[in-house]
Amino acid sequence: MTHRIRVRHNFETAHRLPHLGGKCHSLHGHSWWAEVVVEAEELSADQTIVEFGPFKKELRAFIDAHLDHGAMLGADDPLAPLLAAHGSKVYLFGQAPYVRDLPHPTVEAVAVLLARASEAILDGRERAAGARVGRVRVTETHVNAAEYVPGDGRRDPSLRRAAS
Ligand SMILES: Nc1nc2c(c(=O)[nH]1)N=C([C@H](O)[C@H](O)COP(=O)(O)OP(=O)(O)OP(=O)(O)O)CN2
């Protein structure tokens, strides 16, 4: 049997995808939604997978600190230093800790980012044995979304506690 909990958060963030061409080349914003599912085969002694409050607080803190009202760009994007020099928050895909291997801020890559950040948050909390991120869904528009189901690579120690 598998138990699951689900938490959501939203963020207002720009991105652009010059490598795809077309209109995604232009810097544009979305009202993103992230939904993180945490699952475990057995509940902990307090009958939870992980307590909602502290888990959500840390997830929201990560999203608000790094993504909300900022821009997600590729590390080689010439707009990145310009925006940063003018006080914009910039999260660099291809460079920031959870996304060094993901050079472009597609909705799929954002789902991986939030799965890895959630996994690190989970690692630092009281939780049921074997509790893990089961799925992350990221919505960038009413009609575009990506889902990521982490595989065995999720426990890569180099990705742990990179949130702070
Ligand atoms: N697989 C992916 N494809 C695209 C992504 C992505 O992240 N992953 N991103 C984009 C653009 O960022 C764009 O914001 C969305 O493009 P698109 O759906 O083509 O544009 P609209 O939202 O305007 O589409 P509607 O016609 O209004 O549905 C492109 N592709």
PDB file of C-alpha atoms and ligand atoms in Angstrom:
ATOM      1  CA  MET A   1       0.000   0.000   0.000  1.00  0.00           C
ATOM      2  CA  THR A   2       1.239   3.524  -0.756  1.00  0.00           C
ATOM      3  CA  HIS A   3       0.277   6.671   1.162  1.00  0.00           C
ATOM      4  CA  ARG A   4       0.484  10.040  -0.578  1.00  0.00           C
ATOM      5  CA  ILE A   5       0.212  13.692   0.394  1.00  0.00           C
ATOM      6  CA  ARG A   6       0.074  16.613  -1.995  1.00  0.00           C
ATOM      7  CA  VAL A   7       1.076  20.263  -1.493  1.00  0.00           C
ATOM      8  CA  ARG A   8       0.803  23.191  -3.894  1.00  0.00           C
ATOM      9  CA  HIS A   9       2.393  26.598  -4.305  1.00  0.00           C
ATOM     10  CA  ASN A  10       2.342  29.300  -6.981  1.00  0.00           C
ATOM     11  CA  PHE A  11       4.937  31.703  -8.314  1.00  0.00           C
ATOM     12  CA  GLU A  12       5.062  34.539 -10.818  1.00  0.00           C
ATOM     13  CA  THR A  13       8.216  34.072 -12.855  1.00  0.00           C
ATOM     14  CA  ALA A  14       9.627  34.970 -16.252  1.00  0.00           C
ATOM     15  CA  HIS A  15      11.634  32.689 -18.481  1.00  0.00           C
ATOM     16  CA  ARG A  16      12.725  32.414 -22.065  1.00  0.00           C
ATOM     17  CA  LEU A  17      13.837  29.521 -24.241  1.00  0.00           C
ATOM     18  CA  PRO A  18      15.971  30.867 -27.103  1.00  0.00           C
ATOM     19  CA  HIS A  19      17.013  27.333 -28.077  1.00  0.00           C
ATOM     20  CA  LEU A  20      13.404  26.517 -29.048  1.00  0.00           C
ATOM     21  CA  GLY A  21      13.042  29.556 -31.300  1.00  0.00           C
ATOM     22  CA  GLY A  22       9.674  31.097 -32.132  1.00  0.00           C
ATOM     23  CA  LYS A  23       7.814  33.120 -29.525  1.00  0.00           C
ATOM     24  CA  CYS A  24       9.539  31.381 -26.585  1.00  0.00           C
ATOM     25  CA  HIS A  25      12.693  33.305 -27.559  1.00  0.00           C
ATOM     26  CA  SER A  26      11.094  36.410 -26.063  1.00  0.00           C
ATOM     27  CA  LEU A  27      11.324  36.949 -22.304  1.00  0.00           C
ATOM     28  CA  HIS A  28       7.810  36.244 -21.010  1.00  0.00           C
ATOM     29  CA  GLY A  29       6.118  35.492 -17.709  1.00  0.00           C
ATOM     30  CA  HIS A  30       3.755  32.827 -16.389  1.00  0.00           C
ATOM     31  CA  SER A  31       1.692  32.346 -13.244  1.00  0.00           C
ATOM     32  CA  TRP A  32       3.217  28.961 -12.413  1.00  0.00           C
ATOM     33  CA  TRP A  33       1.740  26.332 -10.114  1.00  0.00           C
ATOM     34  CA  ALA A  34       3.796  23.572  -8.520  1.00  0.00           C
ATOM     35  CA  GLU A  35       2.238  20.452  -7.017  1.00  0.00           C
ATOM     36  CA  VAL A  36       4.517  18.112  -5.072  1.00  0.00           C
ATOM     37  CA  VAL A  37       3.426  14.602  -4.079  1.00  0.00           C
ATOM     38  CA  VAL A  38       5.280  12.891  -1.212  1.00  0.00           C
ATOM     39  CA  GLU A  39       4.700   9.170  -0.711  1.00  0.00           C
ATOM     40  CA  ALA A  40       5.635   6.318   1.618  1.00  0.00           C
ATOM     41  CA  GLU A  41       4.658   2.690   2.038  1.00  0.00           C
ATOM     42  CA  GLU A  42       4.194   3.044   5.815  1.00  0.00           C
ATOM     43  CA  LEU A  43       3.184   5.980   8.011  1.00  0.00           C
ATOM     44  CA  SER A  44       5.448   7.203  10.820  1.00  0.00           C
ATOM     45  CA  ALA A  45       4.462   6.673  14.477  1.00  0.00           C
ATOM     46  CA  ASP A  46       2.510   9.966  14.396  1.00  0.00           C
ATOM     47  CA  GLN A  47       0.546   8.634  11.407  1.00  0.00           C
ATOM     48  CA  THR A  48       1.981  11.057   8.871  1.00  0.00           C
ATOM     49  CA  ILE A  49       4.279  10.834   5.833  1.00  0.00           C
ATOM     50  CA  VAL A  50       5.756  14.228   6.697  1.00  0.00           C
ATOM     51  CA  GLU A  51       4.041  17.034   8.582  1.00  0.00           C
ATOM     52  CA  PHE A  52       2.400  19.430   6.100  1.00  0.00           C
ATOM     53  CA  GLY A  53       3.260  22.718   7.851  1.00  0.00           C
ATOM     54  CA  PRO A  54       7.075  22.636   8.056  1.00  0.00           C
ATOM     55  CA  PHE A  55       7.427  20.868   4.694  1.00  0.00           C
ATOM     56  CA  LYS A  56       5.260  23.474   2.943  1.00  0.00           C
ATOM     57  CA  LYS A  57       7.019  26.308   4.734  1.00  0.00           C
ATOM     58  CA  GLU A  58      10.427  25.205   3.439  1.00  0.00           C
ATOM     59  CA  LEU A  59       9.170  24.476  -0.068  1.00  0.00           C
ATOM     60  CA  ARG A  60       7.462  27.868  -0.261  1.00  0.00           C
ATOM     61  CA  ALA A  61      10.566  29.564   1.154  1.00  0.00           C
ATOM     62  CA  PHE A  62      12.712  27.987  -1.576  1.00  0.00           C
ATOM     63  CA  ILE A  63      10.306  28.973  -4.353  1.00  0.00           C
ATOM     64  CA  ASP A  64       9.747  32.488  -3.018  1.00  0.00           C
ATOM     65  CA  ALA A  65      13.458  33.138  -2.425  1.00  0.00           C
ATOM     66  CA  HIS A  66      14.753  31.783  -5.729  1.00  0.00           C
ATOM     67  CA  LEU A  67      11.961  31.947  -8.310  1.00  0.00           C
ATOM     68  CA  ASP A  68       9.011  34.180  -7.383  1.00  0.00           C
ATOM     69  CA  HIS A  69       9.103  37.560  -9.172  1.00  0.00           C
ATOM     70  CA  GLY A  70      12.374  36.595 -10.814  1.00  0.00           C
ATOM     71  CA  ALA A  71      13.534  35.142 -14.113  1.00  0.00           C
ATOM     72  CA  MET A  72      14.626  31.589 -14.952  1.00  0.00           C
ATOM     73  CA  LEU A  73      17.275  31.716 -17.668  1.00  0.00           C
ATOM     74  CA  GLY A  74      19.993  29.566 -19.173  1.00  0.00           C
ATOM     75  CA  ALA A  75      23.429  30.295 -17.679  1.00  0.00           C
ATOM     76  CA  ASP A  76      24.718  31.414 -21.095  1.00  0.00           C
ATOM     77  CA  ASP A  77      21.799  33.808 -21.689  1.00  0.00           C
ATOM     78  CA  PRO A  78      23.165  37.333 -22.239  1.00  0.00           C
ATOM     79  CA  LEU A  79      20.086  38.755 -20.501  1.00  0.00           C
ATOM     80  CA  ALA A  80      21.089  37.106 -17.204  1.00  0.00           C
ATOM     81  CA  PRO A  81      23.943  39.443 -16.157  1.00  0.00           C
ATOM     82  CA  LEU A  82      21.985  42.447 -17.402  1.00  0.00           C
ATOM     83  CA  LEU A  83      18.883  41.637 -15.347  1.00  0.00           C
ATOM     84  CA  ALA A  84      20.948  40.743 -12.277  1.00  0.00           C
ATOM     85  CA  ALA A  85      22.908  44.013 -12.559  1.00  0.00           C
ATOM     86  CA  HIS A  86      19.581  45.864 -12.475  1.00  0.00           C
ATOM     87  CA  GLY A  87      18.354  44.128  -9.336  1.00  0.00           C
ATOM     88  CA  SER A  88      16.271  41.301 -10.820  1.00  0.00           C
ATOM     89  CA  LYS A  89      16.264  37.894  -9.218  1.00  0.00           C
ATOM     90  CA  VAL A  90      17.742  35.425 -11.716  1.00  0.00           C
ATOM     91  CA  TYR A  91      17.840  31.609 -11.381  1.00  0.00           C
ATOM     92  CA  LEU A  92      20.394  30.160 -13.753  1.00  0.00           C
ATOM     93  CA  PHE A  93      19.672  26.771 -15.289  1.00  0.00           C
ATOM     94  CA  GLY A  94      22.948  25.014 -16.117  1.00  0.00           C
ATOM     95  CA  GLN A  95      24.603  26.644 -13.086  1.00  0.00           C
ATOM     96  CA  ALA A  96      22.420  26.719  -9.933  1.00  0.00           C
ATOM     97  CA  PRO A  97      22.913  23.703  -7.610  1.00  0.00           C
ATOM     98  CA  TYR A  98      19.845  21.598  -8.477  1.00  0.00           C
ATOM     99  CA  VAL A  99      19.961  22.270 -12.209  1.00  0.00           C
ATOM    100  CA  ARG A 100      23.628  22.149 -13.236  1.00  0.00           C
ATOM    101  CA  ASP A 101      22.758  19.345 -15.647  1.00  0.00           C
ATOM    102  CA  LEU A 102      19.691  21.160 -17.047  1.00  0.00           C
ATOM    103  CA  PRO A 103      20.731  24.071 -19.259  1.00  0.00           C
ATOM    104  CA  HIS A 104      17.285  25.396 -20.231  1.00  0.00           C
ATOM    105  CA  PRO A 105      14.351  26.513 -18.021  1.00  0.00           C
ATOM    106  CA  THR A 106      11.615  24.498 -19.744  1.00  0.00           C
ATOM    107  CA  VAL A 107       8.569  23.536 -17.724  1.00  0.00           C
ATOM    108  CA  GLU A 108       9.973  19.973 -17.672  1.00  0.00           C
ATOM    109  CA  ALA A 109      13.263  21.239 -16.160  1.00  0.00           C
ATOM    110  CA  VAL A 110      11.386  23.336 -13.585  1.00  0.00           C
ATOM    111  CA  ALA A 111       9.579  20.150 -12.478  1.00  0.00           C
ATOM    112  CA  VAL A 112      12.961  18.427 -11.968  1.00  0.00           C
ATOM    113  CA  LEU A 113      14.274  21.444 -10.045  1.00  0.00           C
ATOM    114  CA  LEU A 114      11.317  21.394  -7.664  1.00  0.00           C
ATOM    115  CA  ALA A 115      11.512  17.613  -7.219  1.00  0.00           C
ATOM    116  CA  ARG A 116      15.183  17.891  -6.212  1.00  0.00           C
ATOM    117  CA  ALA A 117      14.539  20.845  -3.900  1.00  0.00           C
ATOM    118  CA  SER A 118      11.626  18.955  -2.310  1.00  0.00           C
ATOM    119  CA  GLU A 119      13.748  15.841  -1.857  1.00  0.00           C
ATOM    120  CA  ALA A 120      16.411  17.885  -0.040  1.00  0.00           C
ATOM    121  CA  ILE A 121      13.758  19.474   2.189  1.00  0.00           C
ATOM    122  CA  LEU A 122      12.356  16.034   2.961  1.00  0.00           C
ATOM    123  CA  ASP A 123      15.834  14.758   3.861  1.00  0.00           C
ATOM    124  CA  GLY A 124      16.097  17.387   6.593  1.00  0.00           C
ATOM    125  CA  ARG A 125      12.739  16.624   8.231  1.00  0.00           C
ATOM    126  CA  GLU A 126      11.139  14.031  10.497  1.00  0.00           C
ATOM    127  CA  ARG A 127       9.333  11.730   8.097  1.00  0.00           C
ATOM    128  CA  ALA A 128       8.019   8.231   7.589  1.00  0.00           C
ATOM    129  CA  ALA A 129      10.599   5.586   6.728  1.00  0.00           C
ATOM    130  CA  GLY A 130      11.173   5.577   2.980  1.00  0.00           C
ATOM    131  CA  ALA A 131       9.250   8.831   2.423  1.00  0.00           C
ATOM    132  CA  ARG A 132      10.142  10.263  -0.976  1.00  0.00           C
ATOM    133  CA  VAL A 133       8.989  12.668  -3.647  1.00  0.00           C
ATOM    134  CA  GLY A 134       6.667  10.615  -5.834  1.00  0.00           C
ATOM    135  CA  ARG A 135       5.767  13.162  -8.483  1.00  0.00           C
ATOM    136  CA  VAL A 136       5.998  16.872  -9.248  1.00  0.00           C
ATOM    137  CA  ARG A 137       3.565  18.610 -11.563  1.00  0.00           C
ATOM    138  CA  VAL A 138       4.369  22.113 -12.801  1.00  0.00           C
ATOM    139  CA  THR A 139       1.802  24.170 -14.685  1.00  0.00           C
ATOM    140  CA  GLU A 140       2.962  27.199 -16.692  1.00  0.00           C
ATOM    141  CA  THR A 141      -0.347  28.038 -18.411  1.00  0.00           C
ATOM    142  CA  HIS A 142      -3.902  26.693 -18.209  1.00  0.00           C
ATOM    143  CA  VAL A 143      -3.045  24.294 -21.036  1.00  0.00           C
ATOM    144  CA  ASN A 144       0.692  23.526 -20.546  1.00  0.00           C
ATOM    145  CA  ALA A 145       2.061  21.375 -17.714  1.00  0.00           C
ATOM    146  CA  ALA A 146       4.867  18.889 -17.070  1.00  0.00           C
ATOM    147  CA  GLU A 147       5.088  15.986 -14.634  1.00  0.00           C
ATOM    148  CA  TYR A 148       8.300  14.476 -13.292  1.00  0.00           C
ATOM    149  CA  VAL A 149       8.533  11.166 -11.476  1.00  0.00           C
ATOM    150  CA  PRO A 150      11.999  10.898  -9.845  1.00  0.00           C
ATOM    151  CA  GLY A 151      13.954   7.719 -10.434  1.00  0.00           C
ATOM    152  CA  ASP A 152      16.769   6.080  -8.484  1.00  0.00           C
ATOM    153  CA  GLY A 153      19.122   9.055  -9.027  1.00  0.00           C
ATOM    154  CA  ARG A 154      17.124  11.090  -6.522  1.00  0.00           C
ATOM    155  CA  ARG A 155      19.477  10.290  -3.656  1.00  0.00           C
ATOM    156  CA  ASP A 156      22.543  11.892  -5.331  1.00  0.00           C
ATOM    157  CA  PRO A 157      24.351  13.316  -2.254  1.00  0.00           C
ATOM    158  CA  SER A 158      25.717  16.260  -4.263  1.00  0.00           C
ATOM    159  CA  LEU A 159      22.149  17.548  -4.600  1.00  0.00           C
ATOM    160  CA  ARG A 160      21.307  17.411  -0.890  1.00  0.00           C
ATOM    161  CA  ARG A 161      20.608  20.590   1.053  1.00  0.00           C
ATOM    162  CA  ALA A 162      21.458  22.826  -1.866  1.00  0.00           C
ATOM    163  CA  ALA A 163      18.331  24.845  -1.125  1.00  0.00           C
ATOM    164  CA  SER A 164      19.862  27.359   1.239  1.00  0.00           C
TER     165      SER A 164
HETATM  166  N1  LIG B   1       8.027  20.907 -24.074  1.00  0.00           N
HETATM  167  C1  LIG B   1       8.014  22.253 -23.926  1.00  0.00           C
HETATM  168  N2  LIG B   1       7.623  23.005 -24.951  1.00  0.00           N
HETATM  169  C2  LIG B   1       7.549  24.347 -24.813  1.00  0.00           C
HETATM  170  C3  LIG B   1       7.887  24.945 -23.582  1.00  0.00           C
HETATM  171  C4  LIG B   1       8.354  24.118 -22.526  1.00  0.00           C
HETATM  172  O1  LIG B   1       8.702  24.590 -21.423  1.00  0.00           O
HETATM  173  N3  LIG B   1       8.386  22.797 -22.734  1.00  0.00           N
HETATM  174  N4  LIG B   1       7.744  26.275 -23.438  1.00  0.00           N
HETATM  175  C5  LIG B   1       7.279  27.049 -24.381  1.00  0.00           C
HETATM  176  C6  LIG B   1       7.083  28.544 -24.139  1.00  0.00           C
HETATM  177  O2  LIG B   1       7.688  28.886 -22.924  1.00  0.00           O
HETATM  178  C7  LIG B   1       5.633  29.106 -24.117  1.00  0.00           C
HETATM  179  O3  LIG B   1       5.389  29.889 -22.964  1.00  0.00           O
HETATM  180  C8  LIG B   1       4.520  28.197 -24.243  1.00  0.00           C
HETATM  181  O4  LIG B   1       4.355  28.007 -25.603  1.00  0.00           O
HETATM  182  P1  LIG B   1       2.993  27.690 -26.360  1.00  0.00           P
HETATM  183  O5  LIG B   1       2.181  26.688 -25.633  1.00  0.00           O
HETATM  184  O6  LIG B   1       3.394  27.335 -27.739  1.00  0.00           O
HETATM  185  O7  LIG B   1       2.328  29.100 -26.342  1.00  0.00           O
HETATM  186  P2  LIG B   1       0.928  29.605 -25.801  1.00  0.00           P
HETATM  187  O8  LIG B   1       0.855  29.420 -24.332  1.00  0.00           O
HETATM  188  O9  LIG B   1       0.753  30.997 -26.288  1.00  0.00           O
HETATM  189  O10 LIG B   1      -0.066  28.640 -26.529  1.00  0.00           O
HETATM  190  P3  LIG B   1      -1.651  28.667 -26.706  1.00  0.00           P
HETATM  191  O11 LIG B   1      -1.851  28.649 -28.148  1.00  0.00           O
HETATM  192  O12 LIG B   1      -2.173  29.909 -26.055  1.00  0.00           O
HETATM  193  O13 LIG B   1      -2.142  27.408 -26.050  1.00  0.00           O
HETATM  194  C9  LIG B   1       7.008  26.517 -25.729  1.00  0.00           C
HETATM  195  N5  LIG B   1       7.116  25.103 -25.838  1.00  0.00           N
END
